[in-house]
PDB file of C-alpha atoms and ligand atoms in Angstrom:
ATOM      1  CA  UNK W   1     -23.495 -14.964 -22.167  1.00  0.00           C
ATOM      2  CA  UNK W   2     -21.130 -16.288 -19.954  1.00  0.00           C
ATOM      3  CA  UNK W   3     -20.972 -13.983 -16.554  1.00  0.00           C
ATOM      4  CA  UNK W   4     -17.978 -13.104 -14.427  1.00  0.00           C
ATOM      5  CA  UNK W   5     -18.024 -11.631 -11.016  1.00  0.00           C
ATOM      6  CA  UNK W   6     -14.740  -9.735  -9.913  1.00  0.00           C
ATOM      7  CA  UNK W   7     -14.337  -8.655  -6.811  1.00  0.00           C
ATOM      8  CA  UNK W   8     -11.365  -5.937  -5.844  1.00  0.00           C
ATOM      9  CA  UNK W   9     -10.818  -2.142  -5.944  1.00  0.00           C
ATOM     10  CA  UNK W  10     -11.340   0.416  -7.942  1.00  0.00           C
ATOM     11  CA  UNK W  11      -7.697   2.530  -8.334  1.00  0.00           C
ATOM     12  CA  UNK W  12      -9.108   5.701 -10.155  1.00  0.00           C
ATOM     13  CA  UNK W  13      -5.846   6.189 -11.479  1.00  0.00           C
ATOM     14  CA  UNK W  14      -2.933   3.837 -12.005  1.00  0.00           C
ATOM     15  CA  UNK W  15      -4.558   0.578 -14.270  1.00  0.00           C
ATOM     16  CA  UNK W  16      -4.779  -2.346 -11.833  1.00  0.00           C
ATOM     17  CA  UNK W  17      -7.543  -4.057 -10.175  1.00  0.00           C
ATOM     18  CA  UNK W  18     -10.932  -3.293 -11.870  1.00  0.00           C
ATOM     19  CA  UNK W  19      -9.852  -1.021 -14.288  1.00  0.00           C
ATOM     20  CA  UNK W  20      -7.846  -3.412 -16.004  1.00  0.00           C
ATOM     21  CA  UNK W  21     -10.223  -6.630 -15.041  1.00  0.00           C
ATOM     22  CA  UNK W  22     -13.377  -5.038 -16.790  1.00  0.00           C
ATOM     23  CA  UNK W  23     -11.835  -4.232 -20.086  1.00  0.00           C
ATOM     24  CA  UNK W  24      -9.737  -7.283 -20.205  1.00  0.00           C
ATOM     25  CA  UNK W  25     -12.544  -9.547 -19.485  1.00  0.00           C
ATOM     26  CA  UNK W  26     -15.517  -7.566 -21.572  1.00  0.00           C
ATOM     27  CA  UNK W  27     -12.635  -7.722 -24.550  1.00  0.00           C
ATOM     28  CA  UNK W  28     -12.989 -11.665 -23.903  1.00  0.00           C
ATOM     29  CA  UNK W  29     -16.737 -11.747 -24.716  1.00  0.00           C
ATOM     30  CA  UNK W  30     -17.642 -12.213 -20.884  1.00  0.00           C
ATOM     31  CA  UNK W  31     -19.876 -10.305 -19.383  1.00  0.00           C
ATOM     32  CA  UNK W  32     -18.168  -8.915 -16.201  1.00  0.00           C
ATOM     33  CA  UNK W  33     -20.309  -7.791 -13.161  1.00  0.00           C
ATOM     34  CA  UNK W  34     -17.935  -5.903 -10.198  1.00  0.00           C
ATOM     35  CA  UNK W  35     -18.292  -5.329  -6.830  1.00  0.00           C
ATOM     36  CA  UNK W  36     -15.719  -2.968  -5.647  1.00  0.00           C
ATOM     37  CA  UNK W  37     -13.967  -3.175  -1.902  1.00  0.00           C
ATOM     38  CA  UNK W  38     -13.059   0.197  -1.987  1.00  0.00           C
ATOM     39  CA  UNK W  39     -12.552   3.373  -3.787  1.00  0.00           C
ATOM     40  CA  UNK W  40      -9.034   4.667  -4.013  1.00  0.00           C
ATOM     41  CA  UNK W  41      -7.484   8.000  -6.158  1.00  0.00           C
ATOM     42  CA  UNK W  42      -4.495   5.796  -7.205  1.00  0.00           C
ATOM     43  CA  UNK W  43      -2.765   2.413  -6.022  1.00  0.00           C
ATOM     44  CA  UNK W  44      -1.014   2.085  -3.525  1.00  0.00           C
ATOM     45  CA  UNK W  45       2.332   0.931  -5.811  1.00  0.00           C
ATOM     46  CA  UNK W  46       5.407   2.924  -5.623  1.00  0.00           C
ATOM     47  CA  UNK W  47       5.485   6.691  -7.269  1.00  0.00           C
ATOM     48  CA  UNK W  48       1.854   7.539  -5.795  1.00  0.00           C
ATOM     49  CA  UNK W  49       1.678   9.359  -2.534  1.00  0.00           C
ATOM     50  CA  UNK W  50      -1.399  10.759  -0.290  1.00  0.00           C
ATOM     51  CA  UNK W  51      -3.774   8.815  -2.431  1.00  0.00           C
ATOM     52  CA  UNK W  52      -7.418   8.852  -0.626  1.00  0.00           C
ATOM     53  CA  UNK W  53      -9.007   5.442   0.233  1.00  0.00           C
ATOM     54  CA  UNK W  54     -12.491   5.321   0.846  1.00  0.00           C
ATOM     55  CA  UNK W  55     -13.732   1.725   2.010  1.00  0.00           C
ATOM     56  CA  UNK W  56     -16.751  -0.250   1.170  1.00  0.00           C
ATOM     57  CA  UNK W  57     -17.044  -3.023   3.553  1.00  0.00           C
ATOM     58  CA  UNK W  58     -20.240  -2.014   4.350  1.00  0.00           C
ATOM     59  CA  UNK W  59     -21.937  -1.814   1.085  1.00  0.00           C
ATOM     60  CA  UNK W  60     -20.873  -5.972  -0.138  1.00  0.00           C
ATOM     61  CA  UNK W  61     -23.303  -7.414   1.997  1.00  0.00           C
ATOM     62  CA  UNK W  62     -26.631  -5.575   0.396  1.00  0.00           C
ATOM     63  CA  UNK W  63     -25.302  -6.047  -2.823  1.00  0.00           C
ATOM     64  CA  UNK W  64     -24.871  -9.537  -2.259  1.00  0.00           C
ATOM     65  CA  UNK W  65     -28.545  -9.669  -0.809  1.00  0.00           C
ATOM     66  CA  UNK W  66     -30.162  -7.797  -3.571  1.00  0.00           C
ATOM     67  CA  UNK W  67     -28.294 -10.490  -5.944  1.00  0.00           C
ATOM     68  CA  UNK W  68     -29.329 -13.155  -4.732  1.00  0.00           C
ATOM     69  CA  UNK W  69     -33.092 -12.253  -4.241  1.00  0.00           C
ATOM     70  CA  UNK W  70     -32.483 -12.165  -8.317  1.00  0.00           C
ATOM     71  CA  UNK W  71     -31.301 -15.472  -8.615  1.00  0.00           C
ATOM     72  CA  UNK W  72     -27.917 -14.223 -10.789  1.00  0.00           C
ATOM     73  CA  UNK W  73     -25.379 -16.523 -11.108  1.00  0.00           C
ATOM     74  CA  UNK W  74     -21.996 -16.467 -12.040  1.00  0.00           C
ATOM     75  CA  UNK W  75     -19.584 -19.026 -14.320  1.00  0.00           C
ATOM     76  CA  UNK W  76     -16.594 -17.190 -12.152  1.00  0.00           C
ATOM     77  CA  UNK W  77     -16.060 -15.448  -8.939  1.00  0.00           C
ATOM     78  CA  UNK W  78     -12.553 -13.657  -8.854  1.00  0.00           C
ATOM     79  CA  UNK W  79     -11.570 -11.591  -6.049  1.00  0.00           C
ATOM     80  CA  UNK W  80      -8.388  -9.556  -6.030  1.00  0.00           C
ATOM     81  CA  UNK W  81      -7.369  -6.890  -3.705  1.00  0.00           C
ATOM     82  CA  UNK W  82      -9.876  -6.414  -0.710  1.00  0.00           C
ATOM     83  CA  UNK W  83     -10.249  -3.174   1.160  1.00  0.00           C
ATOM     84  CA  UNK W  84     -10.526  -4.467   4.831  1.00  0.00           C
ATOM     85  CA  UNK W  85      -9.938  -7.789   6.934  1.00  0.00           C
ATOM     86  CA  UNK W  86     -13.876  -7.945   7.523  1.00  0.00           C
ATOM     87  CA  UNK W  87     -14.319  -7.739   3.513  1.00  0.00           C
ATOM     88  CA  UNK W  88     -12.536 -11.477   3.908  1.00  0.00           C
ATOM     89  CA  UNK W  89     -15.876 -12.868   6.375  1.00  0.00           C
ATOM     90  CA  UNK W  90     -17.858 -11.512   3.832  1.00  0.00           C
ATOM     91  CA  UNK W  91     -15.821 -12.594   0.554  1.00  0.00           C
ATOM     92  CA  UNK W  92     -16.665 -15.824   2.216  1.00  0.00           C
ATOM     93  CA  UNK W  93     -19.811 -15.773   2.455  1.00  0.00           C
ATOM     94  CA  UNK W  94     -20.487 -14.545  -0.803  1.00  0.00           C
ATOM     95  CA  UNK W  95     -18.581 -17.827  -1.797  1.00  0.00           C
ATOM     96  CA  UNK W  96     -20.768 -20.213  -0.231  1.00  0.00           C
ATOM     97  CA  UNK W  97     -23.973 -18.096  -1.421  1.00  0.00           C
ATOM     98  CA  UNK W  98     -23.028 -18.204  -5.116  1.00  0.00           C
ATOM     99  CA  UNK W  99     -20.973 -21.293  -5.165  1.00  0.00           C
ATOM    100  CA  UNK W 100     -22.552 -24.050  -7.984  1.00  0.00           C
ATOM    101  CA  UNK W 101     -21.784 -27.509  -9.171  1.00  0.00           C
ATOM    102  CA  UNK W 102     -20.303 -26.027 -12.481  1.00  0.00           C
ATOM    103  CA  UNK W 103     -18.820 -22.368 -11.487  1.00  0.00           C
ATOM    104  CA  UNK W 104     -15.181 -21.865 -10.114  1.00  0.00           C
ATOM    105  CA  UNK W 105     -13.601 -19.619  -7.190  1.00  0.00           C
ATOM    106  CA  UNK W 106     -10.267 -17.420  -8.420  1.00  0.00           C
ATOM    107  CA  UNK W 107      -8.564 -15.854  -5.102  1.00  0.00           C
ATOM    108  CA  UNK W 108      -6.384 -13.591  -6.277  1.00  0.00           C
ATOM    109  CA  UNK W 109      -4.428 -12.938  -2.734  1.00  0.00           C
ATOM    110  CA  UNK W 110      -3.390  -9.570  -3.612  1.00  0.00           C
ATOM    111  CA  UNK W 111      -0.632  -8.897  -0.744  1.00  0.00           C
ATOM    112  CA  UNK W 112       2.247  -7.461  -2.030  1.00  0.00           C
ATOM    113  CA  UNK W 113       5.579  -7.658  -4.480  1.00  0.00           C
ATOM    114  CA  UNK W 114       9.593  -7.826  -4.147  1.00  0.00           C
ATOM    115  CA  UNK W 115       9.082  -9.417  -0.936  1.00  0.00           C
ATOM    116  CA  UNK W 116       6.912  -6.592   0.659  1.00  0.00           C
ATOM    117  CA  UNK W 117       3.116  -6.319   1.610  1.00  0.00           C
ATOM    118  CA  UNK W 118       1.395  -3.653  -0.146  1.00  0.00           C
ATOM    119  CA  UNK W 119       1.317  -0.502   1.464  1.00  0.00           C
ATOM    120  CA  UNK W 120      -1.473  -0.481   4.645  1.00  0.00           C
ATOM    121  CA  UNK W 121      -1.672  -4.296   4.372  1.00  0.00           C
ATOM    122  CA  UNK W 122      -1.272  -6.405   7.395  1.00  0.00           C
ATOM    123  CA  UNK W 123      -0.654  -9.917   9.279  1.00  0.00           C
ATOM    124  CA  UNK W 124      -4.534 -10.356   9.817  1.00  0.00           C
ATOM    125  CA  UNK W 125      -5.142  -9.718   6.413  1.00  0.00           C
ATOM    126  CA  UNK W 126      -2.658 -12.127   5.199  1.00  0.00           C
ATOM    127  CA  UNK W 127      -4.382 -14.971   7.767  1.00  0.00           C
ATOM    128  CA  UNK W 128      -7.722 -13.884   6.147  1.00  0.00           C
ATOM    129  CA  UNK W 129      -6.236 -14.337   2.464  1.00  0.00           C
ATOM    130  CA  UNK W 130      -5.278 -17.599   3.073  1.00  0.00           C
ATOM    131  CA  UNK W 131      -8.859 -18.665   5.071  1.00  0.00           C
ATOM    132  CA  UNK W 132      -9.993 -17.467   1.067  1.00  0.00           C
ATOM    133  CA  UNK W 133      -7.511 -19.674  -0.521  1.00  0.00           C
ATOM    134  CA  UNK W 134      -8.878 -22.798   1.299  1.00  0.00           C
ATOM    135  CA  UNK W 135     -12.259 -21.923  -0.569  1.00  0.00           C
ATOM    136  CA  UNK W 136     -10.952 -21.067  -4.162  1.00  0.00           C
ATOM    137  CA  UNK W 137     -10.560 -23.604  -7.296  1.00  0.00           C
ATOM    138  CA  UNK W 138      -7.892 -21.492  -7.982  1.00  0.00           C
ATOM    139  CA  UNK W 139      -5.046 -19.322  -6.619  1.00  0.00           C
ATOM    140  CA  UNK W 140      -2.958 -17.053  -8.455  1.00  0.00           C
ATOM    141  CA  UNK W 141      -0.015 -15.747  -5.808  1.00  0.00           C
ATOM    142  CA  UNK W 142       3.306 -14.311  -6.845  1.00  0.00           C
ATOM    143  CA  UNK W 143       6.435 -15.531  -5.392  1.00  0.00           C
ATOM    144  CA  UNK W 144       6.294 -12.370  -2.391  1.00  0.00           C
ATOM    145  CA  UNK W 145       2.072 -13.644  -1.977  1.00  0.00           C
ATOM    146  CA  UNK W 146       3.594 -17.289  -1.732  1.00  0.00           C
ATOM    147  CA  UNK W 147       5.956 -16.218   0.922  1.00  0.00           C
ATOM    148  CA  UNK W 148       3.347 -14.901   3.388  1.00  0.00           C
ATOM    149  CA  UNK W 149       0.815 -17.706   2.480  1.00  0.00           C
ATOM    150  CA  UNK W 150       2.782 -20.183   3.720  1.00  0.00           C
ATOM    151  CA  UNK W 151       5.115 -18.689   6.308  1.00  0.00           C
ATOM    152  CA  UNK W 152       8.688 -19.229   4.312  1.00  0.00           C
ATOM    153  CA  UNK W 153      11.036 -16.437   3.777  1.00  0.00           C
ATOM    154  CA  UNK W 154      10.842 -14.675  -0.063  1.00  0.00           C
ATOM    155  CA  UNK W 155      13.239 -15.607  -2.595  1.00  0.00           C
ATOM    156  CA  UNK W 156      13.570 -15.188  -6.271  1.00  0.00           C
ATOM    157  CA  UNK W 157      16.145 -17.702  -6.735  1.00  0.00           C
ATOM    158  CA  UNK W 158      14.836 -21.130  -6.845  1.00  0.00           C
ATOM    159  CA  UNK W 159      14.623 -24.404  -9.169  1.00  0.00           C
ATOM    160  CA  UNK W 160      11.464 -26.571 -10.527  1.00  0.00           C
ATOM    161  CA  UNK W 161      12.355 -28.864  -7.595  1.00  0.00           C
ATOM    162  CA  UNK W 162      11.280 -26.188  -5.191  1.00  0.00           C
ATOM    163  CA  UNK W 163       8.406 -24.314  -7.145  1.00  0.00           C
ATOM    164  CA  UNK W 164       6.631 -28.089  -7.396  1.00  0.00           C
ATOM    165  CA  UNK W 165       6.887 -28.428  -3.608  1.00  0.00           C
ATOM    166  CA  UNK W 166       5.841 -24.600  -3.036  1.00  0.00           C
ATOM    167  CA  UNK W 167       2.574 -25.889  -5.336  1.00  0.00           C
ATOM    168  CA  UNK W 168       1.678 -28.878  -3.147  1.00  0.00           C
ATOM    169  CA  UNK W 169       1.783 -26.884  -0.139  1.00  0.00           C
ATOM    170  CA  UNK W 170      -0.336 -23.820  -1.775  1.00  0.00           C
ATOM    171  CA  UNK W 171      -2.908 -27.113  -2.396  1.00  0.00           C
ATOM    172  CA  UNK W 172      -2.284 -28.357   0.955  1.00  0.00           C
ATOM    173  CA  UNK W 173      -3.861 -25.235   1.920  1.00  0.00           C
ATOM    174  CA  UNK W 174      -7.280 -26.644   0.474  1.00  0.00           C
ATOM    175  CA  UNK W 175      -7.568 -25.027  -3.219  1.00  0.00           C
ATOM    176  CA  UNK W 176      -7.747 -27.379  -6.077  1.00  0.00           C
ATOM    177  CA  UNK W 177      -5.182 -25.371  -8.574  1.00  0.00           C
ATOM    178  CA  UNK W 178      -2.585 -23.016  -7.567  1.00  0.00           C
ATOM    179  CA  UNK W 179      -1.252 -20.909  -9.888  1.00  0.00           C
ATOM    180  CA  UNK W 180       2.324 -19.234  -8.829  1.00  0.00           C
ATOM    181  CA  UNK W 181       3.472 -16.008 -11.330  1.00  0.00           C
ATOM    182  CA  UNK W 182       6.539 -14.760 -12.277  1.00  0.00           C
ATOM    183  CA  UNK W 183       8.027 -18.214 -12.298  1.00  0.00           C
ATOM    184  CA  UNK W 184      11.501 -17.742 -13.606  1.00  0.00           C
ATOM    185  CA  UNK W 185      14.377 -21.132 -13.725  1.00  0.00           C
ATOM    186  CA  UNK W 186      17.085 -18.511 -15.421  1.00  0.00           C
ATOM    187  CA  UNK W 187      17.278 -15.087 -17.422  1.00  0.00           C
ATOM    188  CA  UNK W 188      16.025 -16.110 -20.598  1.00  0.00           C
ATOM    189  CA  UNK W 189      11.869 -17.204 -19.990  1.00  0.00           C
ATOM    190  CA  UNK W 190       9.586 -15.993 -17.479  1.00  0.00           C
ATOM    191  CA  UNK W 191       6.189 -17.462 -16.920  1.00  0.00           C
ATOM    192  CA  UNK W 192       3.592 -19.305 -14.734  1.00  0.00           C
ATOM    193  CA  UNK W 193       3.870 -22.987 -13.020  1.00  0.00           C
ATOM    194  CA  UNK W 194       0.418 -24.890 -11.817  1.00  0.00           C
ATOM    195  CA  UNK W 195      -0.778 -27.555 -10.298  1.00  0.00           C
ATOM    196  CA  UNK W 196      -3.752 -28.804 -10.747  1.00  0.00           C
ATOM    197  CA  UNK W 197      -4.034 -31.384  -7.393  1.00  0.00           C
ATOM    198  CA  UNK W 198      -7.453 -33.638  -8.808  1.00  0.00           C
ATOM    199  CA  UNK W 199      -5.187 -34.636 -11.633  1.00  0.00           C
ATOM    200  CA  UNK W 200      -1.675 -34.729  -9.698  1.00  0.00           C
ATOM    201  CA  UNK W 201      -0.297 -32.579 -12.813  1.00  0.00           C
ATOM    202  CA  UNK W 202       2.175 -29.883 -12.936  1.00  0.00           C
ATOM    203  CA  UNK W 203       1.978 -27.620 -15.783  1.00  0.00           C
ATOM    204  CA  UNK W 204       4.397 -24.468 -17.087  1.00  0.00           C
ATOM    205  CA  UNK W 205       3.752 -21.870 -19.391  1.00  0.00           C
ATOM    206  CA  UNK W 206       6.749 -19.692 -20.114  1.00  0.00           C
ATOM    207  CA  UNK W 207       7.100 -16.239 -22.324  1.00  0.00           C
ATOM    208  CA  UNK W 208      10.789 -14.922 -23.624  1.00  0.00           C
ATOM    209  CA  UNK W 209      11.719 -13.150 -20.031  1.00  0.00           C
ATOM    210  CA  UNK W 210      12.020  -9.487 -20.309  1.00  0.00           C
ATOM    211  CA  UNK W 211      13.838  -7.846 -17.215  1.00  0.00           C
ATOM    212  CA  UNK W 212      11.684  -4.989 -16.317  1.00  0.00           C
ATOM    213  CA  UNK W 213       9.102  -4.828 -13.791  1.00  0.00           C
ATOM    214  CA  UNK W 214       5.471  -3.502 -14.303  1.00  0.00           C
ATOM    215  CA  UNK W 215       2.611  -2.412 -12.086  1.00  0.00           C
ATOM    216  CA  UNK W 216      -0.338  -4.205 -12.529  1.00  0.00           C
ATOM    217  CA  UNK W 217       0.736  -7.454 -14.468  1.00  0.00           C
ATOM    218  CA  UNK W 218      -0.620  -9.609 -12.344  1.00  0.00           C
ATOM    219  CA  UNK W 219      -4.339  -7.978 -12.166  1.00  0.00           C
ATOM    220  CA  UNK W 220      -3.697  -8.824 -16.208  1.00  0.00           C
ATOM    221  CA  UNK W 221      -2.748 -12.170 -16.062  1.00  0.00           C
ATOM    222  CA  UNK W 222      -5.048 -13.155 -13.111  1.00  0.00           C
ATOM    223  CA  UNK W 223      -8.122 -11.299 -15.548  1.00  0.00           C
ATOM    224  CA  UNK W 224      -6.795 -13.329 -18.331  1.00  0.00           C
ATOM    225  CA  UNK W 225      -7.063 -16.428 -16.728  1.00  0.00           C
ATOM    226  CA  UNK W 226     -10.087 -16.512 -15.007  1.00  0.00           C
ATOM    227  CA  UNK W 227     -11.599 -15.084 -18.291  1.00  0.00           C
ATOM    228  CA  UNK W 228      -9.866 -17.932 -20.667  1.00  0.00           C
ATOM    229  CA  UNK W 229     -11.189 -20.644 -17.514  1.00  0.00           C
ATOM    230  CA  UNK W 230     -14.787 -19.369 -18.037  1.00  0.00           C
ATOM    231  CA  UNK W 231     -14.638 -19.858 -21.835  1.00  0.00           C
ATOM    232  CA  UNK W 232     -13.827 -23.693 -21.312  1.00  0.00           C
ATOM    233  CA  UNK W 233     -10.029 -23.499 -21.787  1.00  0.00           C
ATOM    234  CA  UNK W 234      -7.772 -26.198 -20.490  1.00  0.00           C
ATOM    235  CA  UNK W 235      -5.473 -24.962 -18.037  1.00  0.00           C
ATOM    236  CA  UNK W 236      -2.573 -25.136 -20.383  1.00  0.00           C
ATOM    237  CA  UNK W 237      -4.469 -23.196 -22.684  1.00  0.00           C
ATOM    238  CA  UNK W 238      -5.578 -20.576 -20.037  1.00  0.00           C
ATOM    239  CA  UNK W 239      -2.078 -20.530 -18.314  1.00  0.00           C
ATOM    240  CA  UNK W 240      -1.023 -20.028 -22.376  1.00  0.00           C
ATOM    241  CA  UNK W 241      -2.839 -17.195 -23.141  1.00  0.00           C
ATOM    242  CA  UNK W 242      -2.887 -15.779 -20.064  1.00  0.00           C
ATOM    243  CA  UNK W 243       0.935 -15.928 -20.156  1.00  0.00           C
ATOM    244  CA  UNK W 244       1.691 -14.404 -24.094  1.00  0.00           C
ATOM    245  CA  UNK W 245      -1.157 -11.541 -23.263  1.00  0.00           C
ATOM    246  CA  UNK W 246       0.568 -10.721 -19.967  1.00  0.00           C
ATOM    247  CA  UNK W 247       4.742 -10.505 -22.231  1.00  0.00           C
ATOM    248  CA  UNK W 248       2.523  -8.929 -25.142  1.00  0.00           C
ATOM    249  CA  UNK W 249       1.292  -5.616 -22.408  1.00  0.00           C
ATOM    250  CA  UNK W 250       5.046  -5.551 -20.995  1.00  0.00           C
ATOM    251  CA  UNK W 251       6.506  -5.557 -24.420  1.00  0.00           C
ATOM    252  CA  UNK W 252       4.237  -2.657 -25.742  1.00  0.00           C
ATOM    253  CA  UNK W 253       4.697  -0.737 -22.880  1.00  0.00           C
ATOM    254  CA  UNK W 254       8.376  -0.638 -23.100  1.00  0.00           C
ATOM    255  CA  UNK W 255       8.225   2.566 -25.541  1.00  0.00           C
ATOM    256  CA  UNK W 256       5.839   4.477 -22.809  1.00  0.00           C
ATOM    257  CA  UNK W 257       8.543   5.767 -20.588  1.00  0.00           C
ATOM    258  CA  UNK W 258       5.550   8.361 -19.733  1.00  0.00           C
ATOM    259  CA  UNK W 259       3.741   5.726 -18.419  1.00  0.00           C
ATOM    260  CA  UNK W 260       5.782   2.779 -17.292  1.00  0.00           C
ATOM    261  CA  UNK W 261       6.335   3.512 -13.621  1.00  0.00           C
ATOM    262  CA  UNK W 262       2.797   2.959 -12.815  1.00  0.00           C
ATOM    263  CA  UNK W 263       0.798   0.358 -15.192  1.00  0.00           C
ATOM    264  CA  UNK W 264       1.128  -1.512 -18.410  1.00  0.00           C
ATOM    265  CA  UNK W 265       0.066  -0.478 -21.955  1.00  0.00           C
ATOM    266  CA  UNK W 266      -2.283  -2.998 -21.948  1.00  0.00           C
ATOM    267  CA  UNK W 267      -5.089  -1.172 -24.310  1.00  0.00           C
ATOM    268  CA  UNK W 268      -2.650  -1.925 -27.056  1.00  0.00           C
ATOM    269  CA  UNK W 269      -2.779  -5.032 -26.870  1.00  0.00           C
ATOM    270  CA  UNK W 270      -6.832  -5.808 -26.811  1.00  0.00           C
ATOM    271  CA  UNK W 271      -7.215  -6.771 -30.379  1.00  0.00           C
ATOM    272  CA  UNK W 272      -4.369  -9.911 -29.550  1.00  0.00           C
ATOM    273  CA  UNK W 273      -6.088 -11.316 -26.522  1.00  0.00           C
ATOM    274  CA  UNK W 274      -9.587 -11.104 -28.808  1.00  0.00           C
ATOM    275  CA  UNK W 275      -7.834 -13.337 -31.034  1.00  0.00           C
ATOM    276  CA  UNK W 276      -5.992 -15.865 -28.472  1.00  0.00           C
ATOM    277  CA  UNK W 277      -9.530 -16.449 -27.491  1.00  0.00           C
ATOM    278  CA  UNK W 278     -11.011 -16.948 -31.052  1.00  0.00           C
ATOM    279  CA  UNK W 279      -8.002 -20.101 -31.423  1.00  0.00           C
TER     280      UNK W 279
HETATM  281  O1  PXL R   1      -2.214  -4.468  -8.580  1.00  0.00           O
HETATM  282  C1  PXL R   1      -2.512  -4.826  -7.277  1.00  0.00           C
HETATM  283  C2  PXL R   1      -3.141  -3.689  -6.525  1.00  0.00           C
HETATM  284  C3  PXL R   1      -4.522  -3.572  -6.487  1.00  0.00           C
HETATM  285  N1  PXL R   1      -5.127  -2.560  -5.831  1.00  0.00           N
HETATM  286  C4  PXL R   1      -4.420  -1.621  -5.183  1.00  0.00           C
HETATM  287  C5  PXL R   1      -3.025  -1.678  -5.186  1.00  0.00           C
HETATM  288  C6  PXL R   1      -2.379  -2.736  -5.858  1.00  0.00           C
HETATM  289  C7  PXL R   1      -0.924  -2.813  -5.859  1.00  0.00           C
HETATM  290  O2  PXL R   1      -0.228  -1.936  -5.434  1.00  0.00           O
HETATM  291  O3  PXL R   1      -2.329  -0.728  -4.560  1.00  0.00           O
HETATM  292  C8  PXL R   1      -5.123  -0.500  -4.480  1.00  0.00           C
END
């Protein structure tokens, strides 16, 4: 089977990081192994207060150890929110331990969104993301990641002009493909724009837009991706899929006014993705 290793938090409530990765990548037919940075009640996201964070910096590095005395190896590594600036040392170094010829590095640089870090987050954290990025085949920022990557103030309003120079300075950064979210030219389509710098190609995938915003959409499109990457997909075709599953969970979450404020509905939407995967 083909093997995934994702590396981010576990939110015990709330549907982002490894609770959505681990279903959304075992629906794919992967086999997904986890290490998790740290152990939290709830996100961080807006709504949730006094959640409890317990760290696991120290336990990576045995893990890692104990893995590698096994001789495992992984088609993808994909790393999303870390618990720690020293998790990024170590993220590193589990990068050039279990680094082939034929696997592939996903950073997802889990900072923040609408132009803020993530509660707790910091500027030595944001360095460290980007030390990750240099390492990674691909990055998968949203327009607020993009805007403490590379030192440029936030904005939402932009053309294809700009996002195509934003994507040759997210390469310049050393990663092979960048891969910006939320990617919106006007009010009707909302999607993803890549580049993938080997081939000098620029590639969009766009969905209809619908103007809400969801917790956790990018933990389901980043999941998506790497998953659809591992199974040999073009990058069109990943960016595709990863693209109409990520419009399918906002559009069947709509109805869940229960749930809305902190995740996506994407459970109901499993039996789609199984079949983007089978085309
Ligand atoms: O969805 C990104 C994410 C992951 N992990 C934690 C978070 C967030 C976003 O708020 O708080 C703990």
């Amino acid at each position: 089977m083909k093997k995934i290793v994702t590396i981010q938090d576990i939110s015990c409530f709330g549907k982002c990081s490894l609770t959505v990765a681990l279903p959304i990548i075992s629906a794919m037919g992967i086999e997904t192994a986890v290490i998790p940075t740290a152990v939290l009640s709830t996100h961080t996201g807006k709504g949730f207060n006094n959640y409890t964070f317990h760290d696991l910096t120290g336990d990576i590095p045995a893990i890692a150890e104990h893995w590698k005395n096994m001789d495992l190896n992984f088609q993808g590594i994909y790393t999303g929110y870390l618990g720690s600036t020293e998790q990024v040392g170590i993220v590193s170094d589990f990068f050039d331990d279990f680094r082939t010829d034929t696997n592939f590095i996903v950073v997802d640089p889990v900072l923040g969104d609408s132009g803020q870090l993530y509660a707790g987050l910091t500027n030595e954290l944001v360095d460290g993301m980007r030390r990750l990025c240099s390492k990674a085949d691909y990055i998968i920022p949203n327009m607020t990641e993009v805007s403490f990557l590379l030192g440029i103030p936030y904005t939402e309003n932009y053309d294809e002009a700009y996002i195509k120079d934003i994507l040759l300075r997210l390469a310049d950064l050393g990663c092979k493909t960048p891969v910006i979210t939320g990617v919106h030219y006007d009010d009707t389509r909302q999607g993803a724009a890549a580049y993938d710098s080997e081939n000098d190609v620029f590639c969009h995938s766009f969905s209809r837009n619908i103007n809400y915003h969801f917790h956790g959409t990018g933990d389901i499109f980043s999941s998506v991706f790497t998953g659809a990457a591992a199974l040999g997909k073009s990058l069109r075709q990943s960016l595709d899929i990863a693209v109409n599953f990520t419009y399918d969970c906002i559009e069947a979450t709509i109805p869940h006014l229960e749930e809305m404020w902190y995740g996506s509905c994407f459970e109901l939407c499993l039996s789609k993705l199984i079949n983007y995967v089978k085309e």
